[in-house]
CSV table of C-alpha atoms in Angstrom, one decimal:
chain,number,residue,atom,x,y,z
A,3,MET,CA,0.0,0.0,0.1
A,4,SER,CA,3.2,2.2,0.5
A,5,SER,CA,3.1,2.9,-3.3
A,6,ALA,CA,0.0,4.7,-3.6
A,7,GLN,CA,-0.1,8.6,-3.7
A,8,TYR,CA,-3.5,8.4,-1.5
A,9,ASP,CA,-3.9,6.2,1.4
A,10,VAL,CA,-7.6,6.5,1.2
A,11,LEU,CA,-9.9,8.1,-1.5
A,12,ALA,CA,-13.6,8.7,-0.7
A,13,ILE,CA,-16.6,8.9,-2.8
A,14,GLY,CA,-20.0,10.0,-1.4
A,15,ASN,CA,-22.7,12.5,-1.5
A,16,ALA,CA,-21.2,15.9,-0.7
A,17,ILE,CA,-23.9,17.3,1.8
A,18,PHE,CA,-24.0,20.5,4.0
A,19,ASP,CA,-25.3,19.6,7.1
A,20,VAL,CA,-27.8,21.9,9.3
A,21,LEU,CA,-28.0,20.3,13.0
A,22,VAL,CA,-30.1,21.6,15.4
A,23,ARG,CA,-30.9,20.2,19.3
A,24,THR,CA,-34.7,19.6,19.4
A,25,GLU,CA,-37.3,17.5,21.6
A,26,GLU,CA,-39.2,14.3,20.3
A,27,ASP,CA,-42.1,16.1,19.6
A,28,PHE,CA,-40.3,17.7,16.5
A,29,LEU,CA,-39.8,14.4,14.9
A,30,VAL,CA,-43.6,13.3,15.5
A,31,LYS,CA,-44.8,16.7,14.2
A,32,HIS,CA,-43.0,16.3,11.0
A,33,GLY,CA,-43.4,12.6,10.6
A,34,MET,CA,-39.8,11.6,11.1
A,35,ALA,CA,-38.5,8.2,11.8
A,36,LYS,CA,-36.2,8.8,14.7
A,37,GLY,CA,-32.5,7.5,14.1
A,38,GLY,CA,-32.9,7.2,10.3
A,39,MET,CA,-32.1,9.0,7.1
A,40,ALA,CA,-34.8,10.1,4.7
A,41,LEU,CA,-34.6,12.0,1.6
A,42,ILE,CA,-36.6,14.8,1.1
A,43,ASP,CA,-37.3,17.3,-1.8
A,44,GLU,CA,-36.7,21.0,-1.7
A,45,ALA,CA,-40.1,21.7,-0.5
A,46,ARG,CA,-40.0,19.6,2.4
A,47,ALA,CA,-36.4,20.8,3.0
A,48,ALA,CA,-37.4,24.4,3.4
A,49,ALA,CA,-40.3,23.5,5.5
A,50,ILE,CA,-38.2,21.6,8.0
A,51,TYR,CA,-35.6,24.4,7.9
A,52,ALA,CA,-38.3,27.0,8.6
A,53,ASP,CA,-39.5,25.1,11.8
A,54,MET,CA,-36.1,24.6,13.1
A,55,GLY,CA,-34.3,26.2,15.9
A,56,GLN,CA,-30.7,28.1,16.0
A,57,ALA,CA,-28.6,25.7,13.8
A,58,THR,CA,-25.1,24.7,13.3
A,59,GLU,CA,-24.0,24.7,10.2
A,60,MET,CA,-21.0,22.7,8.5
A,61,SER,CA,-19.9,20.7,5.6
A,62,GLY,CA,-20.6,17.0,6.1
A,63,GLY,CA,-21.8,13.9,4.1
A,64,SER,CA,-20.9,10.2,5.2
A,65,ALA,CA,-17.8,9.5,3.4
A,66,ALA,CA,-16.5,13.2,3.5
A,67,ASN,CA,-16.8,12.9,7.5
A,68,THR,CA,-14.7,9.8,7.2
A,69,ILE,CA,-11.9,11.2,4.7
A,70,VAL,CA,-11.8,14.4,6.9
A,71,GLY,CA,-11.4,12.2,9.9
A,72,LEU,CA,-8.5,10.3,8.2
A,73,ALA,CA,-6.7,13.3,7.2
A,74,SER,CA,-6.9,14.5,10.9
A,75,PHE,CA,-5.0,11.1,11.8
A,76,GLY,CA,-2.3,12.2,9.1
A,77,ALA,CA,-3.3,10.2,6.2
A,78,ARG,CA,-3.0,11.1,2.7
A,79,THR,CA,-6.6,11.7,1.4
A,80,ALA,CA,-8.6,12.4,-1.5
A,81,TYR,CA,-12.6,13.0,-2.3
A,82,LEU,CA,-15.0,12.9,-5.0
A,83,GLY,CA,-18.3,14.2,-4.5
A,84,LYS,CA,-20.6,17.0,-6.5
A,85,VAL,CA,-21.6,20.0,-5.4
A,86,LYS,CA,-23.1,23.0,-7.2
A,87,ASP,CA,-20.9,26.4,-8.1
A,88,ASP,CA,-23.1,28.3,-5.5
A,89,GLN,CA,-22.4,30.0,-1.9
A,90,ILE,CA,-23.0,26.7,-0.1
A,91,GLY,CA,-20.9,24.7,-2.8
A,92,LYS,CA,-18.0,27.2,-2.2
A,93,LEU,CA,-18.1,26.6,1.6
A,94,TYR,CA,-18.3,23.0,1.4
A,95,THR,CA,-15.1,23.1,-1.2
A,96,HIS,CA,-13.2,25.4,1.3
A,97,ASP,CA,-14.0,23.5,4.3
A,98,ILE,CA,-12.8,20.1,3.1
A,99,ARG,CA,-9.6,21.2,1.5
A,100,ALA,CA,-9.0,23.2,4.7
A,101,ALA,CA,-9.0,19.9,6.3
A,102,GLY,CA,-6.1,18.5,4.4
A,103,VAL,CA,-8.2,16.5,1.8
A,104,THR,CA,-7.5,16.8,-2.1
A,105,PHE,CA,-11.0,17.7,-3.6
A,106,ASP,CA,-10.9,18.5,-7.2
A,107,THR,CA,-14.4,17.4,-8.5
A,108,LYS,CA,-15.8,20.1,-11.0
A,109,PRO,CA,-18.7,21.7,-9.5
A,110,ALA,CA,-22.3,21.9,-11.3
A,111,THR,CA,-23.0,24.7,-13.1
A,112,ASP,CA,-26.7,24.4,-13.5
A,113,GLY,CA,-29.3,22.2,-12.0
A,114,PRO,CA,-30.2,21.7,-8.1
A,115,ALA,CA,-28.5,23.7,-5.5
A,116,THR,CA,-25.8,22.0,-3.6
A,117,GLY,CA,-27.4,19.3,-0.9
A,118,CYS,CA,-28.2,19.9,2.5
A,119,SER,CA,-29.0,17.3,5.6
A,120,TYR,CA,-31.1,18.6,8.2
A,121,ILE,CA,-30.1,17.0,11.4
A,122,LEU,CA,-32.3,16.7,14.3
A,123,VAL,CA,-30.4,15.9,17.6
A,124,THR,CA,-32.8,14.6,20.6
A,125,PRO,CA,-31.8,14.8,24.3
A,126,ASP,CA,-30.4,11.3,24.2
A,127,GLY,CA,-28.0,12.1,21.8
A,128,GLN,CA,-29.8,10.2,18.7
A,129,ARG,CA,-29.8,12.0,15.2
A,130,THR,CA,-32.4,12.1,12.8
A,131,MET,CA,-31.4,13.2,9.3
A,132,ASN,CA,-33.6,14.7,6.4
A,133,THR,CA,-31.5,14.9,3.3
A,134,TYR,CA,-32.0,17.1,0.1
A,135,LEU,CA,-29.2,15.7,-2.1
A,136,GLY,CA,-29.6,18.3,-4.5
A,137,ALA,CA,-26.4,18.4,-6.6
A,138,ALA,CA,-24.8,15.4,-5.1
A,139,GLN,CA,-27.2,13.1,-6.9
A,140,ASP,CA,-25.7,14.3,-10.2
A,141,LEU,CA,-22.4,12.8,-9.4
A,142,SER,CA,-21.7,10.6,-12.5
A,143,PRO,CA,-19.1,8.3,-14.2
A,144,ALA,CA,-17.6,11.3,-16.1
A,145,ASP,CA,-16.5,12.9,-12.6
A,146,ILE,CA,-14.5,9.4,-11.3
A,147,ASP,CA,-11.0,10.4,-11.7
A,148,GLU,CA,-9.0,7.3,-13.3
A,149,ALA,CA,-5.8,8.2,-12.1
A,150,LYS,CA,-6.8,9.4,-8.8
A,151,ILE,CA,-8.6,6.0,-8.0
A,152,ALA,CA,-5.9,3.9,-9.3
A,153,ALA,CA,-3.4,5.7,-7.2
A,154,SER,CA,-5.3,5.4,-3.9
A,155,ALA,CA,-4.6,2.4,-1.6
A,156,ILE,CA,-8.1,2.0,-0.8
A,157,ILE,CA,-11.5,3.2,-2.2
A,158,TYR,CA,-14.3,4.1,0.3
A,159,LEU,CA,-17.9,4.3,-0.8
A,160,GLU,CA,-21.0,5.2,0.9
A,161,GLY,CA,-24.2,3.0,0.7
A,162,TYR,CA,-26.1,6.3,0.5
A,163,LEU,CA,-24.6,6.5,-3.2
A,164,TRP,CA,-26.7,3.6,-4.3
A,165,ASP,CA,-29.7,6.2,-4.2
A,166,PRO,CA,-29.2,8.1,-7.4
A,167,PRO,CA,-28.6,6.0,-10.7
A,168,GLN,CA,-25.8,8.1,-12.0
A,169,ALA,CA,-23.9,7.7,-8.8
A,170,LYS,CA,-24.5,3.8,-8.9
A,171,GLU,CA,-22.9,3.6,-12.0
A,172,ALA,CA,-19.8,6.2,-10.9
A,173,PHE,CA,-19.4,3.6,-7.9
A,174,LEU,CA,-19.3,0.6,-10.2
A,175,LYS,CA,-16.8,2.4,-12.5
A,176,ALA,CA,-14.6,3.2,-9.5
A,177,SER,CA,-14.6,-0.3,-8.2
A,178,LYS,CA,-13.7,-1.7,-11.4
A,179,ILE,CA,-10.8,0.9,-12.0
A,180,ALA,CA,-9.6,0.1,-8.2
A,181,HIS,CA,-9.4,-3.7,-8.7
A,182,GLY,CA,-7.6,-3.1,-12.0
A,183,ALA,CA,-4.9,-1.3,-10.5
A,184,GLY,CA,-4.5,-3.8,-7.4
A,185,ARG,CA,-6.5,-1.5,-5.1
A,186,LYS,CA,-9.0,-2.5,-2.3
A,187,VAL,CA,-12.7,-1.1,-2.2
A,188,ALA,CA,-14.6,-0.4,0.9
A,189,LEU,CA,-18.2,0.2,1.6
A,190,THR,CA,-20.4,1.5,4.2
A,191,LEU,CA,-23.5,0.3,4.5
A,192,SER,CA,-24.8,3.7,5.9
A,193,ASP,CA,-28.3,3.2,7.3
A,194,ALA,CA,-30.5,0.2,8.1
A,195,PHE,CA,-33.2,2.0,5.9
A,196,CYS,CA,-30.6,2.3,2.9
A,197,VAL,CA,-30.1,-1.7,3.5
A,198,ASP,CA,-33.9,-2.3,3.3
A,199,ARG,CA,-34.1,-0.6,0.0
A,200,TYR,CA,-31.1,-2.4,-1.7
A,201,ARG,CA,-30.5,-5.6,0.3
A,202,GLY,CA,-30.3,-7.8,-2.6
A,203,GLU,CA,-28.1,-5.4,-4.5
A,204,PHE,CA,-25.7,-4.8,-1.6
A,205,LEU,CA,-25.1,-8.7,-1.0
A,206,GLU,CA,-24.6,-8.8,-4.8
A,207,LEU,CA,-21.7,-6.6,-4.5
A,208,MET,CA,-20.3,-8.3,-1.8
A,209,ARG,CA,-20.4,-11.8,-3.1
A,210,SER,CA,-19.3,-10.7,-6.7
A,211,LYS,CA,-16.3,-9.0,-5.0
A,212,THR,CA,-17.2,-5.7,-6.1
A,213,VAL,CA,-16.3,-4.5,-2.7
A,214,ASP,CA,-13.8,-6.0,-0.2
A,215,LEU,CA,-14.5,-4.6,3.2
A,216,ILE,CA,-17.9,-3.9,4.6
A,217,PHE,CA,-18.5,-1.5,7.3
A,218,ALA,CA,-21.8,-2.0,9.1
A,219,ASN,CA,-23.4,-1.3,12.4
A,220,GLU,CA,-25.7,-4.1,14.2
A,221,ALA,CA,-29.0,-2.6,13.0
A,222,GLU,CA,-27.7,-2.7,9.4
A,223,LEU,CA,-26.1,-5.9,9.6
A,224,HIS,CA,-29.4,-7.3,11.1
A,225,SER,CA,-31.3,-5.9,8.2
A,226,LEU,CA,-28.8,-7.1,5.8
A,227,TYR,CA,-29.4,-10.9,6.6
A,228,GLN,CA,-32.8,-10.2,7.9
A,229,THR,CA,-32.1,-11.9,11.5
A,230,SER,CA,-32.1,-10.9,15.1
A,231,ASP,CA,-29.3,-13.3,15.9
A,232,PHE,CA,-26.1,-11.4,15.9
A,233,ASP,CA,-23.5,-14.3,15.6
A,234,ALA,CA,-25.5,-16.0,12.7
A,235,ALA,CA,-25.3,-12.7,10.8
A,236,LEU,CA,-21.8,-12.3,11.6
A,237,ASN,CA,-21.1,-16.0,10.1
A,238,LEU,CA,-23.1,-14.8,7.0
A,239,LEU,CA,-20.9,-11.6,6.6
A,240,ALA,CA,-17.6,-13.8,6.8
A,241,GLN,CA,-18.6,-15.8,4.1
A,242,ASP,CA,-19.8,-13.1,1.9
A,243,VAL,CA,-17.0,-10.6,1.9
A,244,SER,CA,-13.2,-10.7,2.8
A,245,LEU,CA,-13.3,-8.4,5.8
A,246,GLY,CA,-16.6,-6.9,7.6
A,247,VAL,CA,-16.3,-4.5,10.4
A,248,VAL,CA,-19.5,-4.3,12.5
A,249,THR,CA,-19.9,-1.3,15.1
A,250,ARG,CA,-21.9,-2.1,18.3
A,251,SER,CA,-22.1,1.2,20.1
A,252,GLU,CA,-21.1,0.8,23.6
A,253,LYS,CA,-20.3,-2.9,23.2
A,254,GLY,CA,-17.4,-2.0,20.9
A,255,CYS,CA,-16.9,-3.6,17.4
A,256,ALA,CA,-16.4,-7.0,15.5
A,257,VAL,CA,-13.9,-7.4,12.9
A,258,VAL,CA,-14.7,-10.8,11.2
A,259,ASP,CA,-12.2,-12.2,8.3
A,260,LYS,CA,-11.8,-16.2,7.2
A,261,ASP,CA,-9.4,-16.4,10.1
A,262,GLY,CA,-12.1,-15.4,12.6
A,263,VAL,CA,-13.5,-12.7,14.8
A,264,THR,CA,-11.4,-9.8,16.5
A,265,LEU,CA,-13.5,-8.1,19.2
A,266,VAL,CA,-12.5,-4.3,20.2
A,267,PRO,CA,-14.2,-2.5,23.1
A,268,ALA,CA,-15.7,0.8,22.8
A,269,ALA,CA,-13.7,3.6,23.9
A,270,ALA,CA,-14.9,5.6,27.2
A,271,ILE,CA,-16.5,8.7,27.1
A,272,ASP,CA,-17.6,11.3,29.3
A,273,GLN,CA,-21.0,12.4,28.1
A,274,LEU,CA,-22.9,11.6,24.9
A,275,VAL,CA,-24.1,14.7,23.1
A,276,ASP,CA,-24.8,13.9,19.5
A,277,THR,CA,-24.1,10.6,17.5
A,278,THR,CA,-23.9,12.0,14.2
A,279,GLY,CA,-20.7,10.9,12.4
A,280,ALA,CA,-19.9,8.2,15.2
A,281,GLY,CA,-19.8,5.5,12.3
A,282,ASP,CA,-18.2,7.9,9.6
A,283,LEU,CA,-15.1,8.8,12.3
A,284,PHE,CA,-14.9,4.7,13.3
A,285,ALA,CA,-14.5,3.9,9.9
A,286,ALA,CA,-11.8,6.7,9.6
A,287,GLY,CA,-9.9,5.3,12.4
A,288,PHE,CA,-9.9,1.5,11.6
A,289,LEU,CA,-8.9,2.5,7.6
A,290,PHE,CA,-6.1,4.5,9.1
A,291,GLY,CA,-5.0,1.4,11.1
A,292,LEU,CA,-5.7,-0.8,8.2
A,293,VAL,CA,-3.4,1.3,5.6
A,294,ARG,CA,-0.6,1.6,8.4
A,295,ASN,CA,-0.6,-2.0,8.9
A,296,LEU,CA,-1.6,-1.8,12.5
A,297,GLY,CA,-3.3,-5.1,13.0
A,298,TYR,CA,-7.2,-5.3,13.4
A,299,GLU,CA,-7.3,-4.7,17.1
A,300,ASN,CA,-5.2,-1.4,17.0
A,301,ALA,CA,-7.4,-0.4,13.9
A,302,GLY,CA,-10.6,-1.2,15.8
A,303,ARG,CA,-9.0,1.0,18.8
A,304,LEU,CA,-8.2,4.1,16.9
A,305,GLY,CA,-12.1,3.8,15.4
A,306,ALA,CA,-13.3,3.5,18.6
A,307,LEU,CA,-11.2,6.5,19.9
A,308,ALA,CA,-12.4,8.7,16.9
A,309,ALA,CA,-15.9,7.7,17.3
A,310,ALA,CA,-15.8,8.5,20.9
A,311,GLU,CA,-14.1,12.1,20.1
A,312,VAL,CA,-17.1,12.8,17.8
A,313,ILE,CA,-20.0,11.8,20.0
A,314,GLN,CA,-19.1,14.0,22.8
A,315,HIS,CA,-19.9,17.5,20.6
A,316,ILE,CA,-22.3,18.4,18.2
A,317,GLY,CA,-21.2,17.8,14.6
A,318,ALA,CA,-19.8,14.9,12.7
A,319,ARG,CA,-16.3,16.6,12.2
A,320,PRO,CA,-13.5,15.9,14.6
A,321,GLN,CA,-12.7,19.0,16.9
A,322,VAL,CA,-9.1,17.9,18.1
A,323,SER,CA,-6.4,16.4,16.1
A,324,LEU,CA,-6.9,12.5,15.9
A,325,LYS,CA,-3.2,12.0,15.2
A,326,GLU,CA,-2.6,13.6,18.5
A,327,LEU,CA,-5.1,11.9,20.5
A,328,ALA,CA,-4.1,8.7,19.3
A,329,GLN,CA,-0.7,9.3,20.4
A,330,GLN,CA,-2.2,10.3,23.6
A,331,HIS,CA,-3.7,6.9,24.0
A,332,GLY,CA,-0.7,5.2,23.1
A,333,LEU,CA,-1.2,4.5,19.7
A,334,ALA,CA,1.7,5.6,17.7
A,335,VAL,CA,0.6,6.9,14.4
């Protein structure tokens, strides 16, 4: 992997996050499924935004959060995602580049505005997302930079990309280029509702070796195999993919491959504030450990550390140097 120009290149929906703390009754009033992600149109986006209180706004998107986390660990990173050439698109581009990520995807000059996700955080720290994809859904095969893909040790794809048809084609093109260059492809399942929509297609991606590594949380794993038996689902995952990583909140994570299961505990926290980005930042730490050949246990520990940092404040981006945080916890990176 050391021959790669980039450690990880992520491809995802470039989404600007608008986060607000709210009570459960706000979710009920707007007919939201707590803890999930719903795709919404521009009119519903406007209605939700108008009813929200004071918000925190920052660039986001699942794979983008992961790649920013990787950059914070000191990885060489790149990102492909579509924004529009509008004010929010310019803010988004500035934010991700300022984090040390190479981001050269050409912005759209017409069509829908830059995508936004309206994220409601309830007192228990759970996040409920309402996403207007906007320009993000127009990511197409033409936006796939073949040279950057071939020069990246791992290509990281978000399951949400499977919603827009053009993005799906871009996803498959990137995987083919990566494997042709001897690289690895990782997929995060993103959301249990996303798995419900595309269960058969996700399983086919795994079984056809289009993806080599799967990231999932417990709910996504149960949805994927339609069983409430965790161990049974984990065994099926081991049969379907070269490497599977399943996060279990306070129970830590399970890493499974053909040689067995590695269990890694969660990192301690003082207070749960906002779970937005927990899985994204876990993936950042794990992928960093993987490209640095630190072993599954240390990779899991790095993931747990990054997730613990991000859930103790509002927003899905780290507020400290993850490299320094890892060093403070005895993980030499």
